[in-house]
Amino acid sequence: MNIMTRTASTTAIMLAITAAAPLAAQNAPAVPDAPNTQTVTGERPQPGPEIKGIISARSGDRMAVTAEDGTKTIISIDDATQVRGRSGLFGGKGKFSAASLMNGLPVTVKTLQAGDALVASSVTFRGNDFKTAAMIRQGTAQGFEEQSAATAALRGRVADIDNYNIKATTNVYFDTGKWILSEQARADLCNAAATAEKTPNALLLVVGYTDSVGDEDYNQELSEKRASRVLAHLQQVCRWKQFRTLTPSGMAESDPVADNSTDEGKAQNRRVAVNVLVSKAVDGL
C-alpha cells in the first residue's frame, strides 16, 4: 500500500492532521478538533471536488470553507498548496502565501482526496475580495481594539461593510528599484491626508506598484516596501490616524497606468496609490 502523494515526485509524503484548539475566528464557528494523529494512506490521491465558499474559520494548516447553502467543508493546506489572486478592482493576479487565507475571504479550492480527507492543491480568490476581507479585518477587528469609546462607535458603523466608494486617489512616484520618498512625495502625501481628513468616514488604502523591470518576486517585495514607506509617512509625519488606515498591499507590476516599453511609462508605473475610501454603507452620513 502506497503512502498518499501530493506531486509527481517519487518521494512519498504522509498527511498528518494533528489536534487543534477551537478556532478563534471573526464571528465564525470553530473547526472541530481532529484526532491526535490521522495518517492518510492508500493509492495515489484522486482529484477531489472543487469547493466554493467563504473561509469561515482557520487554524494552522486547516480551514473551514462554508458554501452558500451553509455546507461546511474542512480542508487541509500544505507546502504544495498554490495560493493565487485573480484580477480585481484594486490589483492584478499574483502569488500569495497561505497566510493570505483569512476569515471572510471568498475562495475557490481545488482539492485532492483520499478517503474522507481533502487537501487543497490550489486556492484562488479575486483581488477585490481579498482587499475587502483585509480592510474589514484590519479596519474593524484589529485597528480599533486600542481606540477610545468614540472610535468604538465608528467601528460599529463599518463592521459589516463589503464595498467602498473611491473618493480620491493620490499617486506618489519612485526612482528605479527605490522606495525612498522624494520631497515632492512627502508634501503630496500630507496634502492627501489633509484632504481626506475633511471627508466624513474616510479611510485610506495604500497600494504599491512597480514597473516591469525585475522578476516577479523582486517586484512584489519592492511594491510592498514602497507601500509600507508611504503608510509610515502618513501616520508618523502627516498624523493620519492608524485606525483609519486599511491594510497596505503591494501589487508589483499589476495594473500599469502607462506603457512599460518607454522610460516615461515606467516612471509613471513606479508609484504608490493612496486611495480615499468611504464605505457605501456610510457614504453621505
Coordinates of C-alpha atoms in Angstrom, one line a residue:
M1 CA 0.0 0.0 0.0
N2 CA 1.5 3.3 -1.1
I3 CA 1.6 6.4 1.0
M4 CA -0.5 9.3 -0.3
T5 CA 1.5 11.6 -2.6
R6 CA 0.9 15.3 -3.5
T7 CA 3.2 15.8 -6.5
A8 CA 4.6 13.8 -9.4
S9 CA 7.8 13.2 -7.4
T10 CA 8.7 9.7 -6.5
T11 CA 9.1 10.7 -2.9
A12 CA 6.0 9.8 -0.8
I13 CA 4.7 12.0 2.0
M14 CA 2.4 11.5 4.8
L15 CA -0.5 13.7 5.6
A16 CA -1.0 14.1 9.4
I17 CA -3.7 16.2 10.8
T18 CA -2.9 17.0 14.4
A19 CA -5.2 18.1 17.2
A20 CA -6.1 21.8 17.2
A21 CA -7.7 24.1 19.8
P22 CA -11.1 25.6 18.9
L23 CA -10.7 28.3 16.3
A24 CA -10.9 31.9 17.2
A25 CA -12.4 33.5 14.1
Q26 CA -14.3 36.7 13.4
N27 CA -17.8 35.6 14.4
A28 CA -17.0 32.3 12.7
P29 CA -17.7 28.8 14.1
A30 CA -14.8 26.6 15.2
V31 CA -13.4 23.8 13.2
P32 CA -14.0 20.6 15.0
D33 CA -11.0 19.1 16.8
A34 CA -9.1 16.5 14.9
P35 CA -7.9 13.2 16.3
N36 CA -4.5 13.3 17.9
T37 CA -2.9 11.9 14.7
Q38 CA -4.6 10.9 11.4
T39 CA -2.4 9.3 8.8
V40 CA -4.0 9.0 5.3
T41 CA -2.6 6.1 3.4
G42 CA -3.7 4.4 0.2
E43 CA -3.2 4.7 -3.6
R44 CA -2.2 8.0 -5.3
P45 CA -4.8 10.6 -4.3
Q46 CA -7.5 11.4 -6.8
P47 CA -8.8 14.8 -7.8
G48 CA -11.4 15.8 -5.2
P49 CA -14.3 18.2 -5.5
E50 CA -14.0 21.9 -6.3
I51 CA -15.1 23.8 -3.2
K52 CA -16.5 27.3 -3.5
G53 CA -17.4 29.4 -0.5
I54 CA -16.2 31.7 2.2
I55 CA -13.4 30.9 4.7
S56 CA -15.4 30.8 7.9
A57 CA -12.6 29.6 10.2
R58 CA -8.8 29.0 10.1
S59 CA -6.5 27.2 12.4
G60 CA -2.9 26.2 11.5
D61 CA -2.9 24.0 8.4
R62 CA -6.7 23.6 8.2
M63 CA -9.5 25.9 7.2
A64 CA -13.3 25.6 7.1
V65 CA -15.0 26.8 3.8
T66 CA -18.7 27.4 4.1
A67 CA -20.8 27.3 0.8
E68 CA -23.8 29.5 0.1
D69 CA -26.1 26.7 1.2
G70 CA -24.4 26.5 4.6
T71 CA -22.4 23.4 3.9
K72 CA -19.1 23.5 5.7
T73 CA -16.0 21.6 4.4
I74 CA -12.8 21.1 6.3
I75 CA -9.7 21.4 4.0
S76 CA -6.1 21.0 4.8
I77 CA -3.3 23.2 3.4
D78 CA 0.3 22.1 3.0
D79 CA 3.5 23.4 1.4
A80 CA 2.4 22.3 -2.1
T81 CA -0.8 24.3 -2.0
Q82 CA -0.8 27.1 -4.5
V83 CA -2.5 30.3 -3.4
R84 CA -3.2 32.8 -6.2
G85 CA -5.2 36.0 -6.6
R86 CA -7.1 37.0 -9.7
S87 CA -7.6 40.4 -11.2
G88 CA -10.0 42.7 -9.3
L89 CA -10.8 46.3 -8.5
F90 CA -7.6 47.1 -6.6
G91 CA -5.0 44.8 -8.3
G92 CA -3.9 42.1 -10.6
K93 CA -3.2 38.5 -10.3
G94 CA -0.2 37.1 -8.4
K95 CA 1.1 34.5 -5.9
F96 CA 0.2 34.7 -2.2
S97 CA 1.2 32.8 0.9
A98 CA -1.1 30.6 2.9
A99 CA -1.2 33.4 5.5
S100 CA -3.4 35.4 3.0
L101 CA -6.2 32.9 3.5
M102 CA -8.1 34.9 6.1
N103 CA -11.6 34.6 7.6
G104 CA -14.3 36.1 5.4
L105 CA -12.4 35.6 2.1
P106 CA -14.5 34.0 -0.7
V107 CA -12.4 31.3 -2.4
T108 CA -12.4 28.5 -4.9
V109 CA -10.5 25.5 -3.8
K110 CA -9.3 22.6 -6.0
T111 CA -8.7 19.5 -3.8
L112 CA -7.1 16.1 -3.8
Q113 CA -8.9 13.4 -1.9
A114 CA -8.0 10.1 -0.2
G115 CA -10.9 8.7 1.7
D116 CA -12.7 11.5 3.6
A117 CA -9.6 13.7 3.8
L118 CA -9.3 16.7 1.5
V119 CA -6.1 18.6 0.8
A120 CA -6.1 21.9 -1.2
S121 CA -4.0 21.7 -4.4
S122 CA -4.8 25.3 -5.2
V123 CA -6.8 28.2 -3.7
T124 CA -7.8 31.2 -5.8
F125 CA -9.7 34.4 -4.9
R126 CA -10.5 37.7 -6.6
G127 CA -8.2 40.6 -5.8
N128 CA -11.2 42.8 -4.9
D129 CA -12.5 40.2 -2.4
F130 CA -9.0 40.0 -0.8
K131 CA -8.9 43.7 -0.4
T132 CA -12.3 43.8 1.1
A133 CA -11.5 41.0 3.6
A134 CA -8.3 42.7 4.5
M135 CA -10.0 46.0 5.0
I136 CA -12.6 44.6 7.3
R137 CA -10.1 42.5 9.2
Q138 CA -7.6 45.4 9.8
G139 CA -10.1 48.2 10.0
T140 CA -12.7 46.7 12.1
A141 CA -11.2 43.8 14.1
Q142 CA -7.6 44.9 14.8
G143 CA -7.2 48.5 14.1
F144 CA -9.9 49.6 16.5
E145 CA -9.0 47.4 19.5
E146 CA -6.9 50.1 21.3
Q147 CA -9.1 53.1 20.5
S148 CA -11.4 55.1 22.6
A149 CA -15.1 54.9 23.0
A150 CA -15.6 57.4 20.1
T151 CA -13.6 55.0 17.9
A152 CA -15.8 52.1 19.1
A153 CA -18.8 54.0 17.7
L154 CA -17.2 54.2 14.3
R155 CA -16.3 50.6 14.5
G156 CA -19.9 49.7 14.9
R157 CA -20.8 51.6 11.8
V158 CA -18.3 49.9 9.5
A159 CA -18.2 46.4 11.0
D160 CA -20.3 44.8 8.3
I161 CA -19.3 46.7 5.1
D162 CA -18.2 44.9 2.0
N163 CA -17.9 47.7 -0.6
Y164 CA -16.4 51.1 -0.8
N165 CA -16.6 54.2 -2.9
I166 CA -13.2 55.6 -4.1
K167 CA -13.5 59.4 -3.4
A168 CA -10.0 60.3 -4.5
T169 CA -6.6 58.9 -5.4
T170 CA -3.1 60.5 -4.9
N171 CA -0.1 58.9 -6.6
V172 CA 3.5 59.4 -5.5
Y173 CA 6.4 58.2 -7.6
F174 CA 9.8 56.5 -7.0
D175 CA 13.1 56.0 -8.7
T176 CA 14.0 52.6 -10.2
G177 CA 14.5 50.0 -7.6
K178 CA 14.0 52.5 -4.7
W179 CA 11.4 53.1 -2.1
I180 CA 12.7 56.4 -0.7
L181 CA 10.2 59.3 -0.7
S182 CA 11.1 62.4 -2.5
E183 CA 10.3 65.8 -1.0
Q184 CA 7.5 66.2 -3.5
A185 CA 6.1 62.9 -2.5
R186 CA 6.2 63.8 1.2
A187 CA 4.3 67.0 0.5
D188 CA 1.8 65.3 -1.7
L189 CA 1.1 62.7 1.0
C190 CA 0.4 65.2 3.7
N191 CA -1.9 67.2 1.3
A192 CA -3.8 64.0 0.6
A193 CA -4.2 63.2 4.3
A194 CA -5.4 66.8 5.0
T195 CA -8.0 66.5 2.2
A196 CA -9.1 63.1 3.4
E197 CA -9.5 64.5 6.9
K198 CA -12.3 66.7 5.6
T199 CA -14.1 63.7 4.1
P200 CA -16.6 62.1 6.7
N201 CA -15.9 58.5 7.4
A202 CA -12.8 58.4 5.1
L203 CA -10.3 55.5 5.3
L204 CA -7.0 55.3 3.4
L205 CA -5.9 52.3 1.3
V206 CA -2.3 52.3 0.3
V207 CA -1.3 50.2 -2.7
G208 CA 2.3 49.9 -4.1
Y209 CA 3.3 49.2 -7.7
T210 CA 6.4 48.8 -9.8
D211 CA 7.4 49.0 -13.5
S212 CA 8.2 45.8 -15.5
V213 CA 11.9 45.8 -14.6
G214 CA 12.9 42.8 -12.5
D215 CA 11.3 39.5 -11.8
E216 CA 8.0 38.8 -10.1
D217 CA 9.3 38.1 -6.6
Y218 CA 11.6 41.1 -6.6
N219 CA 8.8 43.4 -7.8
Q220 CA 6.4 42.0 -5.2
E221 CA 8.8 42.8 -2.4
L222 CA 9.7 46.2 -3.8
S223 CA 6.0 47.2 -4.1
E224 CA 5.4 46.2 -0.5
K225 CA 8.3 48.3 0.7
R226 CA 7.0 51.3 -1.2
A227 CA 3.5 50.9 0.3
S228 CA 4.9 50.4 3.8
R229 CA 7.1 53.6 3.5
V230 CA 4.2 55.6 2.4
L231 CA 2.0 54.3 5.2
A232 CA 4.7 55.1 7.8
H233 CA 5.0 58.7 6.5
L234 CA 1.2 59.2 6.5
Q235 CA 0.9 58.1 10.1
Q236 CA 4.2 59.4 11.6
V237 CA 4.5 62.7 9.7
C238 CA 1.1 63.6 8.3
R239 CA -0.5 62.4 11.6
W240 CA -3.1 60.3 9.9
K241 CA -4.8 58.1 12.5
Q242 CA -3.8 54.5 12.4
F243 CA -7.4 53.2 12.9
R244 CA -8.4 55.0 9.7
T245 CA -5.8 53.2 7.7
L246 CA -6.5 49.9 5.9
T247 CA -4.0 47.1 5.3
P248 CA -1.4 48.3 2.8
S249 CA -0.5 46.0 -0.1
G250 CA 2.0 45.6 -2.9
M251 CA 0.8 44.6 -6.3
A252 CA 4.1 44.5 -8.2
E253 CA 3.7 45.4 -11.9
S254 CA -0.1 44.8 -12.0
D255 CA -2.4 47.5 -13.4
P256 CA 0.2 49.7 -15.2
V257 CA -1.1 53.2 -15.9
A258 CA 1.3 53.7 -18.8
D259 CA 3.3 51.8 -21.4
N260 CA 6.2 49.9 -19.7
S261 CA 8.1 49.8 -23.0
T262 CA 9.1 53.5 -22.6
D263 CA 11.1 55.3 -19.9
E264 CA 8.3 57.8 -19.4
G265 CA 5.7 55.0 -18.9
K266 CA 7.9 53.1 -16.5
A267 CA 8.3 56.3 -14.4
Q268 CA 4.5 56.6 -14.1
N269 CA 4.2 52.9 -13.1
R270 CA 6.7 53.2 -10.2
R271 CA 4.1 54.5 -7.9
V272 CA 2.1 54.1 -4.7
A273 CA -1.6 55.0 -4.9
V274 CA -3.2 56.4 -1.8
N275 CA -6.9 55.8 -2.2
V276 CA -9.5 57.7 -0.1
L277 CA -12.3 55.2 0.5
V278 CA -15.7 55.6 2.1
S279 CA -18.0 52.6 2.7
K280 CA -21.1 52.7 0.6
A281 CA -22.9 51.8 3.9
V282 CA -21.9 55.1 5.5
D283 CA -21.2 57.4 2.5
G284 CA -23.0 60.7 3.0
L285 CA -23.6 60.2 6.7

